[in-house]
Coordinates of C-alpha atoms in Angstrom, one line a residue:
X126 CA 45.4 -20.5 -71.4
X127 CA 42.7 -19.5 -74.0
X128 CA 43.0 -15.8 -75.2
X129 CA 41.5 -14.6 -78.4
X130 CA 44.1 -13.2 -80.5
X131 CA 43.4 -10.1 -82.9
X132 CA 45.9 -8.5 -85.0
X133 CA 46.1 -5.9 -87.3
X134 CA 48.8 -7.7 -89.3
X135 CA 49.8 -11.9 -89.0
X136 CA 53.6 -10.7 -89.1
X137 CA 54.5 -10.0 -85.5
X138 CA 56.6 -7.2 -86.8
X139 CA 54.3 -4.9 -88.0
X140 CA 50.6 -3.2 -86.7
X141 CA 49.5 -4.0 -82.8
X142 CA 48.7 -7.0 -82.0
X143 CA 46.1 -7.4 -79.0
X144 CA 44.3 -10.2 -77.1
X145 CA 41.7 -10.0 -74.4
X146 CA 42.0 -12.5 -71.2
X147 CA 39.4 -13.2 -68.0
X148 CA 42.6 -14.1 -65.4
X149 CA 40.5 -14.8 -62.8
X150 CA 43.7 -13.2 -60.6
X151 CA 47.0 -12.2 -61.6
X152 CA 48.6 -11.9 -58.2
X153 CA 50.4 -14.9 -57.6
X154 CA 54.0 -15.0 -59.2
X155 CA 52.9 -18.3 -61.3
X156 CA 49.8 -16.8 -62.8
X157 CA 52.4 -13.4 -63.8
X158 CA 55.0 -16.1 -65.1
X159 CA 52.4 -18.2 -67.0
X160 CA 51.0 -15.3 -68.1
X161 CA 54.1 -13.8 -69.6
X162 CA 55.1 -16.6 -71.4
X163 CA 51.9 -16.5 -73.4
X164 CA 52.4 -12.9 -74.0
X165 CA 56.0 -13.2 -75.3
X166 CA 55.3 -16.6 -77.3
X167 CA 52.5 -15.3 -79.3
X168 CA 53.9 -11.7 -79.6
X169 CA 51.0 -9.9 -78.1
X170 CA 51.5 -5.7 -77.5
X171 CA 48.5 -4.8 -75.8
X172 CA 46.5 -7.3 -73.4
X173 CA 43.1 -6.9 -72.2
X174 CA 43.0 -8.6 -68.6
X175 CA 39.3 -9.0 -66.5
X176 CA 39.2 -10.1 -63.3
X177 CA 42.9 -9.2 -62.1
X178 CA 41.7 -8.8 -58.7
X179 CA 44.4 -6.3 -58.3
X180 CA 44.3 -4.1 -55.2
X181 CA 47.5 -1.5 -56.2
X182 CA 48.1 0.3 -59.3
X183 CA 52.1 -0.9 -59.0
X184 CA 52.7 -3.1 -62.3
X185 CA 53.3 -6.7 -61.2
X186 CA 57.0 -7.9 -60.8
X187 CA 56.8 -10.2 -63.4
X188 CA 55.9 -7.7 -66.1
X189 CA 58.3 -5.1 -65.2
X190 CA 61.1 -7.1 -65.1
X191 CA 60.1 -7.9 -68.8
X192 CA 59.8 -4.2 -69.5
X193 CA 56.2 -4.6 -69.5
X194 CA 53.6 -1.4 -68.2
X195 CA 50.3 -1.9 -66.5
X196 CA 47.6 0.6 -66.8
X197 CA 44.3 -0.4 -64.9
X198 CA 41.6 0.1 -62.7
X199 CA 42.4 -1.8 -58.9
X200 CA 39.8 -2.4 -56.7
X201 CA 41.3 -1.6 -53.3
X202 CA 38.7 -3.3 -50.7
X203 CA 36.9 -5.8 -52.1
X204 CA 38.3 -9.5 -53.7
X205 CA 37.7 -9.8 -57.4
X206 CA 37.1 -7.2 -60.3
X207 CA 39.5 -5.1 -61.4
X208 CA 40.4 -4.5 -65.1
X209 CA 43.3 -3.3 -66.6
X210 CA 46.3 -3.7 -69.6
X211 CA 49.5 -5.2 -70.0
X212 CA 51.8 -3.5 -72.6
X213 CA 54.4 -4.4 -74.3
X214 CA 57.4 -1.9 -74.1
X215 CA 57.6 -1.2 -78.2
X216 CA 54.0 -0.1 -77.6
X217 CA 53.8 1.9 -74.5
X218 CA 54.7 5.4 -75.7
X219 CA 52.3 5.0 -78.4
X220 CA 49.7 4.6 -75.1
X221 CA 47.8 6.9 -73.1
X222 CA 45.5 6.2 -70.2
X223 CA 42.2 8.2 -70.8
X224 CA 40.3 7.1 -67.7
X225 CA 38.4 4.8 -65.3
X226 CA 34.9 3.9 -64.7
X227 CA 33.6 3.1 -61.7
X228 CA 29.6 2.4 -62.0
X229 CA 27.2 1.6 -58.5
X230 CA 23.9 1.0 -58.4
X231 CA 23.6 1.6 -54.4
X232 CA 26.6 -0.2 -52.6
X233 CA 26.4 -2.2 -55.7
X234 CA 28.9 -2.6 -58.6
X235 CA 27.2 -2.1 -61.9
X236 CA 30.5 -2.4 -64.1
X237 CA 34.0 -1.0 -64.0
X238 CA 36.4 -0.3 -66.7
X239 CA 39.2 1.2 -67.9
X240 CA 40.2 3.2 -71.2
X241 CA 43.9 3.8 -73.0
X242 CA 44.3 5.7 -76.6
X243 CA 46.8 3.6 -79.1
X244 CA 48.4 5.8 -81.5
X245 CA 48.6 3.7 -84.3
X246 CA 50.7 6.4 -86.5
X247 CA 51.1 10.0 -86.4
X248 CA 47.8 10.5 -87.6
X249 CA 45.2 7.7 -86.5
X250 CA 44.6 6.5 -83.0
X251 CA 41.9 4.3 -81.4
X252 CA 40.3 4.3 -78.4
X253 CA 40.4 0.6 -76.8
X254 CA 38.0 -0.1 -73.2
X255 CA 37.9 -3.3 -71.1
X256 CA 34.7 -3.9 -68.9
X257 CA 34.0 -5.9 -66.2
X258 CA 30.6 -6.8 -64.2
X259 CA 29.7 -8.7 -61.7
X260 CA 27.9 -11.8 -62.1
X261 CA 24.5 -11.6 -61.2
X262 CA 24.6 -8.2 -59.9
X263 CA 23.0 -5.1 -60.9
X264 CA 24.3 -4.3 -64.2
X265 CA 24.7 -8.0 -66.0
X266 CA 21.3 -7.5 -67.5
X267 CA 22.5 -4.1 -68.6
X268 CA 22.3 -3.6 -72.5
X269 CA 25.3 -2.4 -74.5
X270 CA 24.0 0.6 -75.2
X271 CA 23.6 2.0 -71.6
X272 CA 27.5 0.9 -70.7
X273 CA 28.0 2.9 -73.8
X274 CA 25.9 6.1 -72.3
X275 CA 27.4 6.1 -68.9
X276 CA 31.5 5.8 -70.6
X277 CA 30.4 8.9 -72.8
X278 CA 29.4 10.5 -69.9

């Protein structure tokens, strides 16, 4: 499973460390077992997931058995999509969701995403966003700037 790593810190014990992954689904049991392996082995806090193609809010069973919370965006008719955050327990009241995106051109999906605040230490925080768009749709010729417009909106 390749998943970008980035860290504050290269000690597991200190800062947040966060990664960014395009599951391509997360509901079967295998994919949430696989998935929280490479979590726990490489100390992640906060993960980024694409593509869950989630279709409840309800954090999977693997993850909550581990302690783990799930903030995201479902998508509750259609296969695919869906975007959303896996967090690791010593981080999740340092996390608050801010909100969803939903973006349609039409009957068309543009891009969705969803947004958390980290509070990295009584005084700083940061703002962290995953997208998703649909190939070929709409909104993959979209530049960054106008995804940027419609999340300030």
């Amino acid at each position: 499973m390749d998943c970008p790593l980035f860290s504050m810190s290269p000690d597991p014990n200190k800062g947040i460390r966060i990664a960014l992954l395009n599951a391509r689904s997360i509901n079967e049991d295998r994919k949430q077992i696989g998935l929280m392996s490479h979590v726990q082995d490489h100390h992640i806090d906060i993960l980024g997931i694409s593509e869950t193609w989630r279709n409840t809010t309800e954090t999977p069973e693997q993850f909550a058995d581990n302690g783990y919370r799930w903030v995201g965006k479902h998508r509750p008719q259609n296969r695919g999509g869906g975007v959303g955050f896996l967090i690791h327990p010593k981080a999740a009241s340092r996390v608050t969701k801010l909100k969803d995106i939903t973006s349609l051109a039409g009957e068309d999906l543009v891009f969705e995403s969803s947004w958390i605040r980290v509070q990295l230490n009584p005084t700083d925080a940061v703002a962290l966003g995953i997208f998703y768009r649909t190939p070929n749709g709409p909104g993959y010729a979209m530049p960054p700037d106008k995804y940027i417009s419609e999340v300030r909106k």
